[in-house]
Coordinates of C-alpha atoms and ligand atoms in Angstrom, one line a residue:
M1131 CA 89.9 -89.7 -377.5
V1132 CA 86.8 -88.7 -376.7
E1133 CA 84.1 -89.1 -373.6
L1134 CA 81.0 -88.2 -373.4
R1135 CA 79.0 -89.2 -370.1
G1136 CA 75.7 -88.2 -368.8
V1137 CA 75.5 -84.9 -371.5
H1138 CA 72.1 -83.6 -371.1
K1139 CA 71.8 -80.3 -373.5
S1140 CA 68.4 -78.2 -373.4
F1141 CA 67.0 -75.3 -375.4
G1142 CA 65.0 -73.5 -373.3
S1143 CA 62.8 -76.1 -372.5
V1144 CA 63.0 -78.9 -374.7
E1145 CA 65.3 -81.2 -373.9
V1146 CA 67.1 -82.4 -377.0
L1147 CA 70.2 -84.3 -375.4
R1148 CA 69.1 -86.7 -372.8
G1149 CA 71.8 -88.2 -371.4
V1150 CA 74.4 -89.8 -374.0
D1151 CA 77.7 -91.5 -372.8
L1152 CA 79.3 -92.1 -376.0
T1153 CA 83.7 -93.0 -375.5
V1154 CA 85.3 -93.2 -378.2
T1155 CA 88.8 -94.3 -379.1
R1156 CA 91.5 -93.3 -380.8
G1157 CA 91.5 -94.2 -384.3
E1158 CA 88.2 -95.7 -384.2
V1159 CA 85.2 -93.7 -386.2
V1160 CA 82.1 -94.1 -385.3
V1161 CA 79.1 -93.4 -387.5
I1162 CA 76.3 -91.6 -386.2
I1163 CA 72.8 -92.5 -387.7
G1164 CA 68.9 -92.0 -386.9
P1165 CA 65.6 -90.0 -387.3
S1166 CA 66.0 -86.2 -388.1
G1167 CA 65.3 -84.1 -385.2
G1168 CA 66.9 -87.1 -383.2
G1169 CA 70.0 -84.3 -381.6
K1170 CA 72.8 -86.2 -383.8
S1171 CA 74.7 -82.7 -384.8
T1172 CA 73.5 -81.7 -381.1
L1173 CA 75.9 -84.0 -380.5
L1174 CA 78.7 -83.5 -382.9
R1175 CA 78.0 -79.6 -382.0
C1176 CA 78.4 -80.4 -377.9
V1177 CA 81.9 -82.7 -378.5
N1178 CA 83.7 -80.0 -379.9
L1179 CA 81.3 -77.0 -377.4
L1180 CA 80.0 -74.9 -380.5
E1181 CA 76.7 -76.0 -377.6
P1182 CA 77.6 -75.6 -374.4
V1183 CA 76.3 -78.7 -372.8
T1184 CA 73.6 -78.1 -369.6
S1185 CA 75.4 -80.8 -368.3
G1186 CA 76.9 -83.5 -367.5
R1187 CA 80.9 -84.0 -369.1
V1188 CA 82.5 -83.5 -372.0
L1189 CA 86.4 -85.0 -372.0
L1190 CA 88.7 -84.8 -374.9
E1191 CA 92.0 -86.8 -374.4
S1192 CA 91.2 -87.2 -370.9
E1193 CA 91.1 -83.4 -370.7
D1194 CA 87.9 -82.1 -369.0
L1195 CA 86.9 -79.2 -371.5
T1196 CA 83.2 -78.4 -369.1
R1197 CA 85.2 -77.3 -366.4
P1198 CA 85.1 -74.1 -365.8
G1199 CA 87.7 -72.3 -367.3
A1200 CA 88.9 -75.2 -369.8
D1201 CA 90.5 -72.6 -372.3
L1202 CA 88.2 -73.7 -375.1
N1203 CA 90.0 -72.3 -378.4
R1204 CA 93.2 -74.4 -378.1
V1205 CA 91.0 -77.7 -377.2
R1206 CA 88.6 -76.9 -380.4
R1207 CA 92.3 -77.2 -382.6
R1208 CA 92.4 -80.2 -382.2
I1209 CA 89.0 -81.0 -382.9
G1210 CA 88.1 -80.5 -387.0
M1211 CA 84.0 -80.6 -387.9
V1212 CA 83.4 -80.4 -391.3
F1213 CA 79.8 -79.7 -392.4
Q1214 CA 76.9 -80.1 -395.0
Q1215 CA 77.1 -76.7 -395.9
F1216 CA 80.0 -76.2 -397.3
N1217 CA 80.8 -73.3 -395.4
L1218 CA 83.6 -72.3 -397.7
F1219 CA 85.1 -67.8 -397.2
P1220 CA 83.3 -67.6 -400.9
H1221 CA 85.6 -64.4 -401.3
L1222 CA 88.8 -66.6 -400.8
S1223 CA 90.5 -68.8 -403.2
A1224 CA 90.7 -72.5 -401.6
I1225 CA 94.3 -72.4 -400.5
D1226 CA 93.3 -68.9 -399.1
N1227 CA 90.9 -70.6 -397.2
L1228 CA 93.2 -73.5 -395.6
T1229 CA 95.6 -70.9 -394.8
L1230 CA 93.7 -68.4 -393.2
A1231 CA 93.2 -69.7 -389.4
P1232 CA 96.2 -71.7 -389.0
R1233 CA 98.1 -68.1 -390.9
K1234 CA 95.4 -65.6 -387.8
L1235 CA 95.0 -68.2 -385.1
L1236 CA 98.7 -70.1 -384.7
K1237 CA 100.8 -66.6 -386.7
V1238 CA 101.9 -69.6 -389.0
P1239 CA 104.4 -68.2 -391.9
R1240 CA 102.6 -67.0 -395.3
A1241 CA 105.1 -69.7 -397.3
Q1242 CA 104.8 -72.6 -394.9
A1243 CA 100.9 -72.2 -394.7
R1244 CA 101.3 -72.1 -398.2
E1245 CA 102.9 -75.2 -398.1
R1246 CA 100.9 -77.6 -396.0
A1247 CA 97.8 -76.1 -398.0
L1248 CA 99.1 -77.4 -400.8
T1249 CA 100.6 -80.9 -399.9
L1250 CA 96.6 -81.6 -398.3
L1251 CA 94.5 -80.0 -401.8
K1252 CA 96.9 -83.1 -403.2
R1253 CA 95.5 -84.8 -400.9
V1254 CA 91.8 -84.7 -401.4
G1255 CA 93.0 -84.5 -405.0
L1256 CA 92.5 -81.2 -405.7
A1257 CA 96.0 -80.0 -406.6
D1258 CA 95.2 -78.4 -409.4
K1259 CA 92.6 -76.7 -407.9
A1260 CA 94.1 -74.8 -404.9
G1261 CA 92.8 -71.2 -407.3
A1262 CA 89.6 -71.5 -408.3
Y1263 CA 87.6 -69.2 -405.4
P1264 CA 84.6 -71.4 -404.3
R1265 CA 82.0 -70.6 -406.7
Q1266 CA 84.0 -71.8 -409.2
L1267 CA 84.2 -76.0 -407.2
S1268 CA 80.4 -78.2 -407.8
G1269 CA 79.8 -79.1 -404.6
G1270 CA 82.5 -82.5 -404.2
Q1271 CA 85.4 -79.9 -404.7
Q1272 CA 83.7 -77.8 -402.4
Q1273 CA 83.8 -79.9 -399.3
R1274 CA 87.0 -81.7 -400.4
V1275 CA 89.0 -78.5 -399.3
A1276 CA 86.5 -77.6 -396.3
I1277 CA 87.4 -81.8 -395.5
A1278 CA 92.0 -80.4 -396.0
R1279 CA 91.0 -76.6 -394.4
A1280 CA 89.8 -79.2 -391.4
L1281 CA 93.0 -80.8 -391.7
M1282 CA 95.4 -77.7 -391.7
M1283 CA 94.4 -77.5 -387.6
D1284 CA 96.5 -81.0 -387.5
P1285 CA 93.8 -82.3 -385.4
H1286 CA 93.2 -85.5 -383.6
V1287 CA 89.4 -85.6 -383.8
M1288 CA 87.3 -85.4 -387.1
L1289 CA 83.7 -84.9 -386.5
F1290 CA 81.4 -85.3 -390.3
D1291 CA 77.7 -83.7 -390.0
E1292 CA 75.9 -84.8 -393.5
V1293 CA 79.0 -83.7 -395.6
T1294 CA 77.5 -85.1 -398.2
S1295 CA 73.6 -84.4 -397.5
A1296 CA 73.6 -81.3 -400.0
L1297 CA 76.1 -83.2 -402.7
D1298 CA 74.6 -84.3 -406.1
P1299 CA 74.8 -88.5 -406.0
E1300 CA 77.2 -88.3 -408.3
L1301 CA 79.6 -86.4 -406.7
V1302 CA 78.8 -88.4 -402.9
S1303 CA 81.3 -91.1 -403.8
E1304 CA 84.9 -88.9 -404.0
V1305 CA 83.3 -87.0 -400.6
L1306 CA 83.5 -90.1 -398.6
D1307 CA 87.3 -91.3 -400.6
V1308 CA 88.8 -88.7 -398.7
M1309 CA 87.2 -90.0 -395.8
R1310 CA 88.3 -93.5 -396.5
D1311 CA 91.4 -92.3 -396.4
L1312 CA 91.3 -90.5 -393.5
A1313 CA 89.6 -93.7 -391.6
S1314 CA 92.8 -95.5 -392.8
S1315 CA 95.2 -93.1 -392.2
G1316 CA 94.0 -93.4 -388.5
M1317 CA 92.5 -90.1 -387.5
T1318 CA 89.9 -90.6 -384.6
M1319 CA 86.0 -90.0 -386.2
L1320 CA 83.0 -89.1 -385.6
C1321 CA 80.6 -89.2 -388.6
V1322 CA 76.6 -88.2 -388.9
T1323 CA 75.2 -89.7 -392.2
H1324 CA 72.4 -91.8 -394.1
E1325 CA 75.9 -93.0 -396.3
M1326 CA 74.9 -96.6 -395.0
G1327 CA 77.6 -99.0 -397.2
F1328 CA 79.6 -96.3 -395.4
A1329 CA 79.1 -97.0 -392.4
R1330 CA 78.9 -100.9 -393.4
E1331 CA 82.2 -100.6 -394.8
L1332 CA 84.0 -98.2 -392.4
G1333 CA 82.5 -97.8 -389.7
D1334 CA 84.2 -99.5 -386.4
R1335 CA 80.7 -98.6 -384.7
L1336 CA 76.8 -97.7 -385.7
V1337 CA 75.3 -95.4 -383.1
F1338 CA 71.8 -95.1 -383.4
I1339 CA 69.7 -91.4 -381.4
D1340 CA 66.6 -91.3 -381.5
G1341 CA 64.6 -88.9 -378.9
G1342 CA 68.0 -87.3 -377.7
V1343 CA 69.4 -90.6 -376.5
I1344 CA 71.7 -93.3 -377.4
T1345 CA 69.1 -97.1 -377.9
E1346 CA 71.3 -99.0 -380.0
Q1347 CA 74.9 -99.5 -380.1
G1348 CA 77.6 -102.1 -382.1
R1349 CA 79.6 -103.1 -385.1
P1350 CA 77.5 -101.8 -388.5
A1351 CA 76.6 -105.2 -389.9
D1352 CA 74.8 -106.4 -386.0
V1353 CA 73.1 -103.5 -385.4
L1354 CA 71.9 -103.2 -389.9
D1355 CA 71.5 -106.7 -389.9
R1356 CA 69.7 -108.0 -386.8
P1357 CA 69.0 -103.9 -384.9
T1358 CA 67.3 -104.8 -381.4
H1359 CA 64.8 -102.4 -381.1
E1360 CA 61.8 -102.1 -382.6
R1361 CA 62.7 -97.6 -383.3
T1362 CA 66.4 -98.4 -384.6
R1363 CA 64.2 -101.5 -387.6
Q1364 CA 61.5 -99.1 -388.5
F1365 CA 64.8 -96.2 -389.0
L1366 CA 66.8 -99.3 -390.9
H1367 CA 63.5 -100.3 -393.1
K1368 CA 62.5 -96.6 -394.4
V1369 CA 66.1 -95.8 -395.2
L1370 CA 68.0 -98.5 -396.7
Ligands
ADP2171 P1 69.8 -84.1 -386.3 O1 70.8 -84.0 -386.4 O2 69.4 -85.6 -384.7 O3 68.4 -83.7 -387.5 P2 69.6 -81.8 -384.2 O4 70.2 -81.8 -383.3 O5 69.6 -80.9 -385.6 O6 68.5 -83.1 -384.8 O7 68.6 -81.3 -383.5 C1 67.7 -81.7 -382.2 C2 67.3 -81.2 -382.1 O8 67.5 -80.1 -380.9 C3 65.1 -80.7 -382.7 O9 63.6 -80.8 -382.6 C4 66.0 -79.2 -383.5 O10 64.9 -78.7 -383.6 C5 66.5 -78.2 -382.1 N1 67.2 -78.2 -382.0 C6 68.8 -78.0 -381.8 N2 69.3 -76.5 -383.0 C7 68.6 -75.5 -381.9 C8 68.5 -74.3 -381.7 N3 70.1 -74.3 -381.7 N4 68.2 -73.6 -380.8 C9 66.8 -74.1 -379.7 N5 66.8 -76.2 -380.7 C10 67.3 -76.5 -381.5
MG2172 MG1 71.6 -83.0 -388.2

């Protein structure tokens, strides 16, 4: 579904990703953990080429996104991304946040876009908030709107970058519930998170990134309970 082959990424003279190989199969939930500054966000941004890679290849459903002339806009529609900061359009209601991209980019008729948006808002438990503006919603609600918005484009892969990190603790579970529902529906997911309970429960694989390389990966229970590298042990000791 997603394949990174020897991906390097530098910002100026600073090499942030130093040769990442990662293959994600259809329906797999891969959880990415690791110390701050290790390159987790950069890795996700390279998957949908929000950041162009310095070298290496990125493939989505066997299509090489890094080849010259790749139609990135078309390909990016197959990848949904949700960030730590909710990034909703503040001047648009929840439902208009959802319908904007399909209407503008895909020319979906208004009524059809709204019908789909209502279905998705219902799926994330916000059917009654369609007309609410972001400032009228809690952080957890805003993040659920952001997830629903990403789903509007029918993505084949969803990328989550610390989507619960900015939330008050009591709002974390409502967002994780939505991610659990997505995972069980068979969505392919790459999730950067500090929620080790989530990683253990829903992750098919846990990947530890440190200093721009994958230093350890495996079944979540194995990595969490029996890390083989000292760096992983130190990190887990701090977060668990
Ligand atoms: P993580 O998400 O694991 O905390 P990041 O991928 O955000 O790590 O960052 C990895 C490193 O890359 C950090 O040292 C960060 O300062 C640097 N970095 C990230 N984005 C940029 C950028 N646009 N320009 C320069 N340096 C960047
Ligand atoms: Mg990050």
